[in-house]
């Protein structure tokens, strides 16, 4: 689904899939995936103001809290770009993650960020759920690869996470870790993901994301 630039002031989204994941010892999650349209920018601005990682993760150091907040702010800024495609993950009707990327022969992941709903607790498998959608989109589009720049000073080891999903590091990276997942690995990951992972496409349902922040 290609996002088309429009002149509307508002951002409304479409719920396109539901993902249920359960792994023994790691928990279970039910997550809805929504794709944003160009109809309602206010949701992104409200999300940035509402999510406060100092309150959500008081156990982390202030440095890591600021870093996580910066990642979310960057995702939101990129999501405002009309050339980006953006997804929001919902758990129990509330945002638990956001992902934004640009598509083309090479897909470029601008940002992926988990949004805790409770203090010191993320919704299990939020990252994997959004990554699956990214791999699916890249495969459907026929992209040659997926590229990204991973932060190395975040609250979690995201480089290791991406490596587990088929991404390879560019050894000459500076500041951020440049990583790439080729076409073969994309297809490979799509086969591996379904283990304990139920992805159910939905008939597009319009949803007002502003209401999920109440």
mmCIF file of C-alpha atoms in Angstrom:
data_model
loop_
_atom_site.group_PDB
_atom_site.id
_atom_site.type_symbol
_atom_site.label_atom_id
_atom_site.label_comp_id
_atom_site.label_asym_id
_atom_site.label_seq_id
_atom_site.Cartn_x
_atom_site.Cartn_y
_atom_site.Cartn_z
ATOM 1 C CA UNK A 1 0.000 0.000 0.000
ATOM 2 C CA UNK A 2 1.756 3.143 -1.205
ATOM 3 C CA UNK A 3 1.229 6.298 0.829
ATOM 4 C CA UNK A 4 0.086 9.129 -1.408
ATOM 5 C CA UNK A 5 0.823 12.745 -0.556
ATOM 6 C CA UNK A 6 -2.324 14.710 0.230
ATOM 7 C CA UNK A 7 -3.106 18.209 1.457
ATOM 8 C CA UNK A 8 -5.373 17.130 4.314
ATOM 9 C CA UNK A 9 -4.499 18.321 7.783
ATOM 10 C CA UNK A 10 -5.568 15.251 9.621
ATOM 11 C CA UNK A 11 -3.587 11.575 10.137
ATOM 12 C CA UNK A 12 -5.975 8.575 10.159
ATOM 13 C CA UNK A 13 -4.720 5.048 10.079
ATOM 14 C CA UNK A 14 -5.886 1.690 8.806
ATOM 15 C CA UNK A 15 -5.650 -1.455 10.880
ATOM 16 C CA UNK A 16 -4.273 -4.070 8.467
ATOM 17 C CA UNK A 17 -3.181 -7.102 10.515
ATOM 18 C CA UNK A 18 -3.296 -8.796 13.891
ATOM 19 C CA UNK A 19 -0.334 -10.721 15.243
ATOM 20 C CA UNK A 20 -0.439 -13.192 18.123
ATOM 21 C CA UNK A 21 2.875 -14.459 19.443
ATOM 22 C CA UNK A 22 3.519 -16.904 22.279
ATOM 23 C CA UNK A 23 6.862 -18.342 23.293
ATOM 24 C CA UNK A 24 7.288 -20.376 26.450
ATOM 25 C CA UNK A 25 9.263 -18.451 29.017
ATOM 26 C CA UNK A 26 8.949 -15.173 27.102
ATOM 27 C CA UNK A 27 5.226 -14.555 27.300
ATOM 28 C CA UNK A 28 2.429 -13.847 24.878
ATOM 29 C CA UNK A 29 1.239 -10.759 23.041
ATOM 30 C CA UNK A 30 -1.605 -9.733 20.759
ATOM 31 C CA UNK A 31 -0.634 -6.800 18.580
ATOM 32 C CA UNK A 32 -2.575 -4.945 15.888
ATOM 33 C CA UNK A 33 -0.590 -3.331 13.059
ATOM 34 C CA UNK A 34 -1.840 -0.017 11.696
ATOM 35 C CA UNK A 35 -0.536 1.853 8.684
ATOM 36 C CA UNK A 36 -0.641 5.630 8.817
ATOM 37 C CA UNK A 37 -2.031 7.742 6.004
ATOM 38 C CA UNK A 38 -1.496 11.427 5.316
ATOM 39 C CA UNK A 39 -4.795 12.351 6.911
ATOM 40 C CA UNK A 40 -3.875 13.095 10.485
ATOM 41 C CA UNK A 41 -0.553 14.577 11.618
ATOM 42 C CA UNK A 42 -1.857 15.422 15.057
ATOM 43 C CA UNK A 43 -1.470 11.841 16.320
ATOM 44 C CA UNK A 44 2.311 11.876 15.866
ATOM 45 C CA UNK A 45 2.670 15.193 17.658
ATOM 46 C CA UNK A 46 0.462 14.019 20.522
ATOM 47 C CA UNK A 47 2.372 10.735 20.761
ATOM 48 C CA UNK A 48 5.685 12.570 21.110
ATOM 49 C CA UNK A 49 4.303 14.734 23.904
ATOM 50 C CA UNK A 50 2.594 11.897 25.742
ATOM 51 C CA UNK A 51 5.403 9.306 25.857
ATOM 52 C CA UNK A 52 7.926 10.088 28.592
ATOM 53 C CA UNK A 53 10.644 7.467 29.059
ATOM 54 C CA UNK A 54 11.745 8.969 32.375
ATOM 55 C CA UNK A 55 8.361 7.991 33.771
ATOM 56 C CA UNK A 56 8.009 4.765 31.790
ATOM 57 C CA UNK A 57 11.490 3.390 32.556
ATOM 58 C CA UNK A 58 12.631 4.929 35.861
ATOM 59 C CA UNK A 59 15.050 2.009 36.364
ATOM 60 C CA UNK A 60 17.194 3.154 33.446
ATOM 61 C CA UNK A 61 19.905 5.766 33.798
ATOM 62 C CA UNK A 62 19.062 9.311 32.670
ATOM 63 C CA UNK A 63 21.462 8.894 29.742
ATOM 64 C CA UNK A 64 19.564 5.842 28.459
ATOM 65 C CA UNK A 65 16.199 7.468 29.092
ATOM 66 C CA UNK A 66 17.249 10.446 26.970
ATOM 67 C CA UNK A 67 18.598 8.162 24.252
ATOM 68 C CA UNK A 68 15.343 6.192 24.049
ATOM 69 C CA UNK A 69 13.341 9.428 23.942
ATOM 70 C CA UNK A 70 15.605 10.659 21.147
ATOM 71 C CA UNK A 71 14.969 7.485 19.119
ATOM 72 C CA UNK A 72 11.200 7.990 19.438
ATOM 73 C CA UNK A 73 11.478 11.673 18.526
ATOM 74 C CA UNK A 74 13.523 10.734 15.456
ATOM 75 C CA UNK A 75 10.942 8.114 14.394
ATOM 76 C CA UNK A 76 8.173 10.687 14.704
ATOM 77 C CA UNK A 77 10.123 13.293 12.734
ATOM 78 C CA UNK A 78 10.781 10.770 9.931
ATOM 79 C CA UNK A 79 7.142 9.658 9.958
ATOM 80 C CA UNK A 80 6.118 13.202 9.031
ATOM 81 C CA UNK A 81 8.054 12.804 5.762
ATOM 82 C CA UNK A 82 5.526 12.137 2.952
ATOM 83 C CA UNK A 83 7.996 9.720 1.324
ATOM 84 C CA UNK A 84 8.041 7.451 4.378
ATOM 85 C CA UNK A 85 5.748 4.559 5.186
ATOM 86 C CA UNK A 86 4.908 4.327 8.878
ATOM 87 C CA UNK A 87 3.303 1.658 11.047
ATOM 88 C CA UNK A 88 2.057 1.859 14.623
ATOM 89 C CA UNK A 89 1.660 -1.271 16.745
ATOM 90 C CA UNK A 90 -1.252 -1.391 19.191
ATOM 91 C CA UNK A 91 -1.716 -3.652 22.214
ATOM 92 C CA UNK A 92 -5.093 -3.499 23.958
ATOM 93 C CA UNK A 93 -5.876 -0.492 21.795
ATOM 94 C CA UNK A 94 -2.849 1.527 22.919
ATOM 95 C CA UNK A 95 0.417 2.277 21.047
ATOM 96 C CA UNK A 96 3.271 -0.079 21.900
ATOM 97 C CA UNK A 97 5.615 0.614 18.990
ATOM 98 C CA UNK A 98 6.283 2.638 15.858
ATOM 99 C CA UNK A 99 8.298 1.927 12.699
ATOM 100 C CA UNK A 100 9.022 4.126 9.689
ATOM 101 C CA UNK A 101 10.965 3.448 6.496
ATOM 102 C CA UNK A 102 11.475 4.510 2.888
ATOM 103 C CA UNK A 103 10.834 2.043 0.087
ATOM 104 C CA UNK A 104 12.572 1.515 -3.224
ATOM 105 C CA UNK A 105 15.029 -0.939 -4.742
ATOM 106 C CA UNK A 106 16.635 -0.772 -1.292
ATOM 107 C CA UNK A 107 14.363 -0.359 1.714
ATOM 108 C CA UNK A 108 15.819 1.965 4.362
ATOM 109 C CA UNK A 109 14.623 1.530 7.944
ATOM 110 C CA UNK A 110 14.650 5.032 9.414
ATOM 111 C CA UNK A 111 13.562 3.971 12.876
ATOM 112 C CA UNK A 112 11.836 1.381 15.025
ATOM 113 C CA UNK A 113 10.955 2.132 18.629
ATOM 114 C CA UNK A 114 9.096 0.260 21.365
ATOM 115 C CA UNK A 115 6.663 2.256 23.497
ATOM 116 C CA UNK A 116 6.148 0.783 26.997
ATOM 117 C CA UNK A 117 2.605 0.835 28.352
ATOM 118 C CA UNK A 118 3.608 0.079 31.923
ATOM 119 C CA UNK A 119 6.568 1.151 34.040
ATOM 120 C CA UNK A 120 9.730 -0.810 33.205
ATOM 121 C CA UNK A 121 7.869 -3.194 30.921
ATOM 122 C CA UNK A 122 7.671 -3.407 27.112
ATOM 123 C CA UNK A 123 4.990 -5.417 25.335
ATOM 124 C CA UNK A 124 6.642 -8.713 24.301
ATOM 125 C CA UNK A 125 7.534 -9.165 20.612
ATOM 126 C CA UNK A 126 6.660 -5.613 19.541
ATOM 127 C CA UNK A 127 9.955 -5.277 17.656
ATOM 128 C CA UNK A 128 9.616 -8.663 15.973
ATOM 129 C CA UNK A 129 6.045 -7.879 14.938
ATOM 130 C CA UNK A 130 7.053 -4.638 13.221
ATOM 131 C CA UNK A 131 10.153 -6.239 11.696
ATOM 132 C CA UNK A 132 7.999 -8.981 10.192
ATOM 133 C CA UNK A 133 5.860 -6.315 8.534
ATOM 134 C CA UNK A 134 9.021 -4.688 7.175
ATOM 135 C CA UNK A 135 10.317 -7.986 5.752
ATOM 136 C CA UNK A 136 6.894 -8.727 4.269
ATOM 137 C CA UNK A 137 6.692 -5.306 2.598
ATOM 138 C CA UNK A 138 10.246 -5.601 1.245
ATOM 139 C CA UNK A 139 9.518 -9.061 -0.176
ATOM 140 C CA UNK A 140 6.203 -7.988 -1.735
ATOM 141 C CA UNK A 141 7.875 -4.925 -3.270
ATOM 142 C CA UNK A 142 10.793 -6.975 -4.630
ATOM 143 C CA UNK A 143 13.448 -4.948 -2.802
ATOM 144 C CA UNK A 144 17.067 -6.017 -3.191
ATOM 145 C CA UNK A 145 17.805 -5.435 0.484
ATOM 146 C CA UNK A 146 16.945 -3.619 3.709
ATOM 147 C CA UNK A 147 19.432 -1.152 5.146
ATOM 148 C CA UNK A 148 19.610 0.655 8.478
ATOM 149 C CA UNK A 149 21.870 2.447 10.920
ATOM 150 C CA UNK A 150 21.639 0.960 14.416
ATOM 151 C CA UNK A 151 22.397 2.950 17.554
ATOM 152 C CA UNK A 152 25.133 1.471 19.716
ATOM 153 C CA UNK A 153 24.425 3.417 22.911
ATOM 154 C CA UNK A 154 20.739 2.615 23.404
ATOM 155 C CA UNK A 155 19.036 0.891 26.345
ATOM 156 C CA UNK A 156 19.120 -2.458 24.525
ATOM 157 C CA UNK A 157 21.559 -4.233 22.214
ATOM 158 C CA UNK A 158 19.737 -3.586 18.957
ATOM 159 C CA UNK A 159 22.739 -4.574 16.836
ATOM 160 C CA UNK A 160 22.594 -8.089 18.241
ATOM 161 C CA UNK A 161 18.836 -8.166 17.640
ATOM 162 C CA UNK A 162 19.207 -7.173 13.998
ATOM 163 C CA UNK A 163 22.006 -9.709 13.534
ATOM 164 C CA UNK A 164 19.645 -12.418 14.756
ATOM 165 C CA UNK A 165 17.265 -11.352 11.974
ATOM 166 C CA UNK A 166 19.772 -11.715 9.152
ATOM 167 C CA UNK A 167 21.380 -8.266 9.074
ATOM 168 C CA UNK A 168 25.139 -7.988 8.588
ATOM 169 C CA UNK A 169 27.311 -5.174 9.956
ATOM 170 C CA UNK A 170 29.374 -2.868 7.799
ATOM 171 C CA UNK A 171 32.780 -2.985 9.547
ATOM 172 C CA UNK A 172 33.645 0.528 8.355
ATOM 173 C CA UNK A 173 30.660 2.112 10.144
ATOM 174 C CA UNK A 174 31.257 5.284 12.151
ATOM 175 C CA UNK A 175 29.075 6.502 15.076
ATOM 176 C CA UNK A 176 26.145 4.244 14.070
ATOM 177 C CA UNK A 177 26.391 0.607 12.993
ATOM 178 C CA UNK A 178 25.409 0.377 9.340
ATOM 179 C CA UNK A 179 23.661 -2.916 8.637
ATOM 180 C CA UNK A 180 22.171 -4.678 5.620
ATOM 181 C CA UNK A 181 19.862 -7.640 5.056
ATOM 182 C CA UNK A 182 19.940 -8.967 1.484
ATOM 183 C CA UNK A 183 17.067 -10.382 -0.578
ATOM 184 C CA UNK A 184 17.958 -13.984 0.252
ATOM 185 C CA UNK A 185 17.972 -13.275 3.993
ATOM 186 C CA UNK A 186 14.659 -11.413 3.745
ATOM 187 C CA UNK A 187 12.976 -14.504 2.307
ATOM 188 C CA UNK A 188 14.742 -16.697 4.855
ATOM 189 C CA UNK A 189 13.454 -14.589 7.747
ATOM 190 C CA UNK A 190 9.891 -14.676 6.442
ATOM 191 C CA UNK A 191 10.063 -18.470 6.693
ATOM 192 C CA UNK A 192 11.552 -18.416 10.195
ATOM 193 C CA UNK A 193 9.226 -15.813 11.726
ATOM 194 C CA UNK A 194 6.007 -17.901 11.693
ATOM 195 C CA UNK A 195 7.318 -20.166 14.477
ATOM 196 C CA UNK A 196 4.908 -19.391 17.357
ATOM 197 C CA UNK A 197 3.870 -16.321 15.349
ATOM 198 C CA UNK A 198 0.349 -15.963 13.939
ATOM 199 C CA UNK A 199 0.011 -13.118 11.399
ATOM 200 C CA UNK A 200 -3.570 -12.547 10.283
ATOM 201 C CA UNK A 201 -4.208 -9.955 7.537
ATOM 202 C CA UNK A 202 -7.352 -7.896 8.151
ATOM 203 C CA UNK A 203 -9.662 -6.118 5.772
ATOM 204 C CA UNK A 204 -8.477 -2.521 6.178
ATOM 205 C CA UNK A 205 -10.344 -0.948 9.074
ATOM 206 C CA UNK A 206 -10.151 2.815 9.523
ATOM 207 C CA UNK A 207 -9.067 3.809 13.012
ATOM 208 C CA UNK A 208 -8.631 7.205 14.645
ATOM 209 C CA UNK A 209 -5.302 6.885 16.393
ATOM 210 C CA UNK A 210 -5.859 10.054 18.426
ATOM 211 C CA UNK A 211 -8.396 8.047 20.432
ATOM 212 C CA UNK A 212 -5.714 5.476 21.401
ATOM 213 C CA UNK A 213 -3.881 8.141 23.428
ATOM 214 C CA UNK A 214 -6.801 8.935 25.772
#
